[in-house]
Amino acid sequence: MKSYIYFIALLVFGLSTTTIEAQSANDIFRAAGSPHNPKVSVAFNKYYTAEGLATISKKIADAYPELVKRKSIGKSTQGRDIWMLAITDYSVGDADRKPAFYVDGNIHSNEIQGGEICTYTAWYLTESFKDVDYVKQMLKDRIFYIVPTINPDARNNYMKEGNTAHSPRAGLIALDDDSDGLFDEDGYDDLDNDGSITRMRRKNPNGNMIVDPLDPRKMIQIGPDDVVTAQRYENLGGEGIDNDGDGSINEDVPGYYDPNRDWGWKWQPDYIQRGAYKYPFSAPENRAVADFVLTRPNIAGAQSFHNSGGMILRGPGAEEDKETYNRVDARIYDAIGNKGAELLPGYRYMVVYKDLYSVFGGELDWFYGSRGVYTFTNEIFTGFAYYKNKNGDRDQAYKAEKDLLLGDGFTNWKPYNHPTYGEIEIGGFRKNVGRATPGFLLEEEAHRNMVFTFYHAHHMPLLSVDNITEKSIGNGLKEITAIIKNDRLMPTHASQDLKYKIERPDYIFLSGATVLAGMIVDNDDFNITTEQKNNPSKIKVDNIPGNSIIKVRWIVKGGGKVTVTVDSAKGGLISKKQS
């Protein structure tokens, strides 16, 4: 009956029953570097709410069950799931033992690009797996843990409520400081309900601003020697009213809390580090990430996406912590960071405390300082992207908004009757201009930042048993020597890891014969070795350096062809049988 009614409705309203088919592969000419006919179609020229990102991640997981496992690693303050995609080739090896790369984004509410870049990375890995050998090999050897947004509540608040490009700058995690069921109720106010907090100005014969005669969008300040005949204005700041009747406007900002001051490394209280909350990991979002990471000792590299300014950042966050990053690890950071500056035109590789400001309790310092994981934070988007010739200033932003956005990023000045100021005008850049990458540039931004993470992940430890040799030494005894090779830049233990013994040592096993003695070969030419007298079949190695080898030796009795197995938390589990 329902089908009959639906058919009649189609006839009455003249609707077509034609089904829209997916694009035929025969109608597509492949563009290099992009999945050409993906199972999951996603437009990467727009931004998605937390629910939108969750829907996309589910579609990716459903389309590629052989490559993706999706799970919630915890709940946000307001009860939203924090979704994680674990991506690898599950048909090869033990996924939990592969070297792992962790990626997240959007810890700050207005720093939204990370959500799309993380999602693009997951999408690209899955959609390119069958066609791109680099991706196929990467997912054979590594596993990616991707968390598109670790702050879904604040992401939605920024997108759905009236905000500026910079507010709530600190990434308010939906904290209800005064327990009234609301937050952000006493800061700026979206007077015209257009979703963006712009600016207020008022005509004033004694004002110190005039409209730029070359660009009516801009206000310029009157110089001390200027002769002014044009209408003068005064700048009244961002949109807002006196919410609490105390005679001031926009001074009652919401409770300031910065989730990137909440991590448990060199944490400082609010009176020292502005934005700190109660204690390290006092936010459930960060606690969820920490709990996940602490149970994944295979994580060897990590990346967090923020905005803006076009920066590739490494720690230390504070000068007081500068001894944590020694020269050995700094060289590894420099090699990866400098390559990033090449892959990301207009970006600069920088050290937080030297080139920006001090940060205590930051995520990247926790990952390295507490877990020994090489970690970068990328500040996404720079004005260089507009014209590809210089980093932007305010004038360039006006120019690009006109030339490239065709006026889509600015609210033209319009009158408003303010309850305190009377007749004023409201106008200015919308909240999606300035920090957020424009839609037409977003996919390029996502791809370039993704390949930087791939370069970093590529240089996590890649171990192999390079050679196994046998030598008879008489009386039925044999000397078995194995060379363990690390073909990548990063060691199995960062210097910080070795200093504080964060992760267990690596172990090299011999099976298939009775082991009488085991040792590390320090110098083969001079036959200098370090014997391990206890449990000699399982040799303990503190570290397998990057682009280097470790040589081990056993004295054995009997047996046939032996097998050498390397067991490294960050380097994986690999074996080789003597040929």
Coordinates of C-alpha atoms in Angstrom, one line a residue, residues 206-509:
N206 CA 36.0 63.3 17.4
G207 CA 36.8 59.7 16.4
N208 CA 40.2 58.7 15.3
M209 CA 39.2 56.4 12.4
I210 CA 37.9 57.0 8.9
V211 CA 36.8 54.6 6.1
D212 CA 39.7 53.9 3.7
P213 CA 38.9 55.9 0.6
L214 CA 40.4 53.1 -1.5
D215 CA 38.5 50.3 0.2
P216 CA 35.2 50.8 2.0
R217 CA 35.6 47.6 3.9
K218 CA 38.6 48.9 5.8
M219 CA 39.0 51.4 8.6
I220 CA 42.2 53.4 8.9
Q221 CA 43.6 55.4 11.7
I222 CA 43.9 59.2 11.4
G223 CA 47.5 60.4 11.7
P224 CA 48.5 63.3 13.9
D225 CA 49.1 65.6 10.9
D226 CA 46.3 64.4 8.7
V227 CA 43.7 67.0 7.6
V228 CA 40.4 65.1 7.6
T229 CA 37.2 66.1 5.8
A230 CA 35.6 62.6 5.7
Q231 CA 33.3 61.2 8.3
R232 CA 35.1 60.2 11.5
Y233 CA 34.3 57.0 13.4
E234 CA 35.3 55.4 16.7
N235 CA 36.1 51.7 17.0
L236 CA 33.8 50.0 19.5
G237 CA 35.4 46.6 19.3
G238 CA 33.7 43.2 18.7
E239 CA 30.0 42.8 18.6
G240 CA 28.5 42.7 22.1
I241 CA 26.3 44.2 24.8
D242 CA 26.4 44.7 28.5
N243 CA 25.1 41.2 29.6
D244 CA 25.4 41.7 33.3
G245 CA 24.5 45.4 33.7
D246 CA 27.8 46.4 35.1
G247 CA 28.4 49.3 32.6
S248 CA 31.0 47.4 30.5
I249 CA 30.7 45.6 27.2
N250 CA 32.6 42.4 26.2
E251 CA 34.7 42.3 29.4
D252 CA 32.9 39.3 30.9
V253 CA 34.7 36.6 28.8
P254 CA 33.8 33.0 29.3
G255 CA 35.9 30.9 31.7
Y256 CA 39.3 30.6 30.2
Y257 CA 40.6 27.0 29.9
D258 CA 43.2 25.8 27.4
P259 CA 43.2 22.0 26.9
N260 CA 46.8 22.3 25.5
R261 CA 48.0 23.4 29.0
D262 CA 46.5 20.2 30.5
W263 CA 49.0 17.5 29.7
G264 CA 51.1 15.9 32.4
W265 CA 54.6 17.1 31.5
K266 CA 56.0 20.2 33.2
W267 CA 52.4 21.2 34.0
Q268 CA 52.0 24.5 35.9
P269 CA 48.9 25.9 37.6
D270 CA 46.9 28.8 36.2
Y271 CA 48.7 31.6 38.1
I272 CA 51.9 30.5 36.3
Q273 CA 50.6 29.1 33.0
R274 CA 47.5 31.0 32.0
G275 CA 44.8 28.5 30.8
A276 CA 45.7 25.6 33.0
Y277 CA 42.8 23.9 34.7
K278 CA 42.6 21.9 37.9
Y279 CA 45.4 19.4 37.5
P280 CA 47.1 17.5 34.6
F281 CA 44.5 15.6 32.6
S282 CA 41.6 17.2 34.3
A283 CA 39.7 17.3 31.0
P284 CA 38.1 14.0 30.0
E285 CA 39.1 14.5 26.4
N286 CA 42.8 14.7 27.2
R287 CA 42.5 11.9 29.7
A288 CA 41.0 9.7 27.0
V289 CA 43.9 10.3 24.7
A290 CA 46.5 9.7 27.4
D291 CA 44.8 6.4 28.5
F292 CA 44.8 5.3 24.8
V293 CA 48.5 6.2 24.3
L294 CA 49.7 4.7 27.6
T295 CA 48.3 1.3 26.5
R296 CA 50.0 1.5 23.0
P297 CA 53.8 1.2 23.6
N298 CA 54.2 0.7 19.8
I299 CA 53.6 4.4 19.2
A300 CA 56.9 5.8 17.9
G301 CA 55.8 9.0 16.2
A302 CA 53.0 11.5 16.6
Q303 CA 51.5 14.6 15.0
S304 CA 49.0 17.1 16.3
F305 CA 47.3 19.7 14.0
H306 CA 46.5 23.2 15.1
N307 CA 46.1 26.6 13.3
S308 CA 47.5 29.0 12.2
G309 CA 50.6 30.7 10.9
G310 CA 52.3 28.0 8.8
M311 CA 54.6 26.5 11.4
I312 CA 56.1 23.0 12.0
L313 CA 56.7 23.0 15.8
R314 CA 58.7 20.8 18.0
G315 CA 59.5 21.1 21.7
P316 CA 60.6 22.1 24.2
G317 CA 57.7 24.3 25.0
A318 CA 59.6 26.1 27.7
E319 CA 63.2 27.1 28.1
E320 CA 63.2 25.4 31.5
D321 CA 62.8 22.1 29.7
K322 CA 65.4 22.6 27.0
E323 CA 67.8 19.9 28.4
T324 CA 65.1 17.3 27.7
Y325 CA 65.8 17.5 24.0
N326 CA 69.4 16.5 23.6
R327 CA 71.5 16.9 20.4
V328 CA 71.0 13.3 19.2
D329 CA 67.2 13.6 19.1
A330 CA 67.4 17.2 17.9
R331 CA 69.2 16.0 14.8
I332 CA 66.3 13.6 14.1
Y333 CA 63.8 16.3 14.7
D334 CA 65.7 18.7 12.4
A335 CA 65.9 16.2 9.6
I336 CA 62.2 15.6 9.6
G337 CA 61.2 19.2 10.3
N338 CA 63.4 20.6 7.6
K339 CA 61.9 18.1 5.1
G340 CA 58.5 19.4 6.2
A341 CA 59.4 22.9 5.4
E342 CA 60.2 21.7 1.9
L343 CA 56.9 19.8 1.6
L344 CA 54.8 22.7 2.9
P345 CA 55.7 25.9 1.1
G346 CA 55.4 29.0 3.3
Y347 CA 55.8 26.9 6.5
R348 CA 58.7 27.4 8.9
Y349 CA 60.3 24.7 11.1
M350 CA 60.5 26.2 14.6
V351 CA 61.2 25.4 18.3
V352 CA 58.3 26.5 20.5
Y353 CA 60.1 28.3 23.3
K354 CA 62.7 29.9 21.1
D355 CA 60.5 31.1 18.3
L356 CA 57.1 31.6 19.9
Y357 CA 56.5 31.6 23.6
S358 CA 56.6 29.3 26.7
V359 CA 54.1 26.5 26.9
F360 CA 53.9 24.3 30.0
G361 CA 51.7 21.2 29.9
G362 CA 51.5 21.0 26.1
E363 CA 50.7 17.9 24.2
L364 CA 53.8 17.6 22.1
D365 CA 56.0 17.9 25.2
W366 CA 54.0 15.2 27.0
F367 CA 54.3 12.8 24.0
Y368 CA 58.1 13.3 23.9
G369 CA 58.9 14.0 27.5
S370 CA 56.7 11.4 29.1
R371 CA 56.5 8.7 26.3
G372 CA 59.7 9.2 24.3
V373 CA 57.7 9.7 21.1
Y374 CA 59.0 12.0 18.4
T375 CA 56.2 14.5 18.0
F376 CA 55.4 17.6 15.9
T377 CA 52.6 20.2 16.0
N378 CA 51.7 21.8 12.7
E379 CA 50.1 25.3 12.8
I380 CA 47.9 25.0 9.7
F381 CA 47.5 27.8 7.1
T382 CA 49.6 30.8 6.2
G383 CA 48.8 33.8 3.9
F384 CA 51.5 32.5 1.6
A385 CA 48.9 30.1 0.2
Y386 CA 46.9 33.0 -1.3
Y387 CA 49.4 34.3 -3.8
K388 CA 52.3 31.8 -3.3
N389 CA 54.8 34.6 -2.9
K390 CA 54.8 36.0 0.7
N391 CA 53.3 35.4 4.1
G392 CA 50.2 37.4 4.6
D393 CA 49.5 40.7 6.4
R394 CA 46.1 42.4 7.1
D395 CA 46.2 44.2 3.7
Q396 CA 46.8 40.9 1.9
A397 CA 43.8 39.4 3.7
Y398 CA 41.6 42.2 2.3
K399 CA 43.1 41.7 -1.1
A400 CA 42.6 37.9 -1.1
E401 CA 39.1 38.2 0.2
K402 CA 38.2 40.4 -2.8
D403 CA 40.3 38.6 -5.5
L404 CA 40.0 35.0 -4.5
L405 CA 37.0 34.7 -2.2
L406 CA 35.0 37.1 -4.4
G407 CA 33.6 38.9 -1.3
D408 CA 32.4 35.7 0.4
G409 CA 34.4 36.2 3.6
F410 CA 33.3 39.7 4.7
T411 CA 30.1 41.1 6.2
N412 CA 29.6 44.6 4.7
W413 CA 29.0 47.3 7.2
K414 CA 25.3 47.8 8.1
P415 CA 23.3 49.8 10.6
Y416 CA 22.3 48.4 14.0
N417 CA 20.5 50.0 16.9
H418 CA 22.6 49.1 19.9
P419 CA 21.0 49.3 23.4
T420 CA 23.9 51.2 24.9
Y421 CA 25.6 52.9 21.9
G422 CA 22.6 53.8 19.9
E423 CA 23.0 53.9 16.1
I424 CA 26.1 52.0 15.1
E425 CA 27.4 49.9 12.2
I426 CA 28.4 46.2 12.2
G427 CA 30.7 44.6 9.7
G428 CA 34.0 42.8 9.2
F429 CA 35.6 39.5 8.4
R430 CA 33.6 36.4 9.1
K431 CA 34.8 33.8 11.5
N432 CA 35.7 31.4 8.7
V433 CA 38.3 33.8 7.3
G434 CA 41.8 34.4 8.7
R435 CA 42.6 31.2 10.6
A436 CA 40.5 28.6 8.7
T437 CA 41.9 27.6 5.3
P438 CA 39.6 28.7 2.5
G439 CA 37.7 25.8 0.9
F440 CA 39.5 26.0 -2.5
L441 CA 42.9 25.6 -0.7
L442 CA 41.8 23.0 1.9
E443 CA 42.4 19.8 0.0
E444 CA 46.0 20.9 -1.0
E445 CA 46.6 21.9 2.7
A446 CA 45.3 18.5 3.8
H447 CA 47.4 16.6 1.2
R448 CA 50.7 18.4 2.0
N449 CA 50.3 18.0 5.7
M450 CA 49.4 14.3 5.2
V451 CA 52.6 13.6 3.2
F452 CA 54.6 15.3 6.0
T453 CA 53.1 12.8 8.5
F454 CA 53.9 10.0 6.0
Y455 CA 57.5 11.1 5.9
H456 CA 57.7 11.1 9.7
A457 CA 56.0 7.7 9.9
H458 CA 58.3 6.3 7.1
H459 CA 61.2 7.1 9.4
M460 CA 60.0 5.2 12.4
P461 CA 62.1 2.1 13.1
L462 CA 62.1 -0.6 10.4
L463 CA 63.9 -3.6 11.7
S464 CA 65.2 -6.7 9.9
V465 CA 67.4 -9.7 10.6
D466 CA 69.9 -8.8 7.9
N467 CA 72.2 -11.8 8.2
I468 CA 72.7 -15.0 10.2
T469 CA 76.1 -16.8 10.0
E470 CA 77.4 -20.0 11.5
K471 CA 81.0 -20.9 12.5
S472 CA 82.2 -24.2 14.0
I473 CA 84.4 -23.8 17.0
G474 CA 85.0 -27.4 17.8
N475 CA 83.7 -30.0 20.4
G476 CA 80.3 -29.9 18.7
L477 CA 79.9 -26.2 19.4
K478 CA 78.9 -23.5 17.0
E479 CA 79.1 -19.7 17.0
I480 CA 75.9 -18.1 15.6
T481 CA 76.2 -14.4 14.7
A482 CA 73.2 -12.2 13.6
I483 CA 73.1 -8.7 12.3
I484 CA 70.0 -6.7 13.2
K485 CA 69.4 -3.8 11.0
N486 CA 67.4 -0.6 11.4
D487 CA 66.9 0.9 7.9
R488 CA 65.2 4.2 9.1
L489 CA 66.2 7.4 10.8
M490 CA 64.5 6.9 14.2
P491 CA 66.0 4.5 16.8
T492 CA 63.9 2.1 18.8
H493 CA 64.3 4.3 21.8
A494 CA 64.6 8.1 21.8
S495 CA 67.2 9.6 24.1
Q496 CA 64.5 10.7 26.5
D497 CA 63.2 7.1 26.6
L498 CA 66.7 5.8 27.4
K499 CA 67.3 8.4 30.1
Y500 CA 64.1 7.6 32.0
K501 CA 63.7 4.0 30.9
I502 CA 60.2 4.7 29.7
E503 CA 59.9 1.6 27.5
R504 CA 61.4 -1.8 28.0
P505 CA 64.6 -2.8 26.2
D506 CA 64.6 -4.6 22.9
Y507 CA 65.1 -8.4 23.0
I508 CA 66.8 -10.6 20.5
F509 CA 66.0 -14.4 20.8

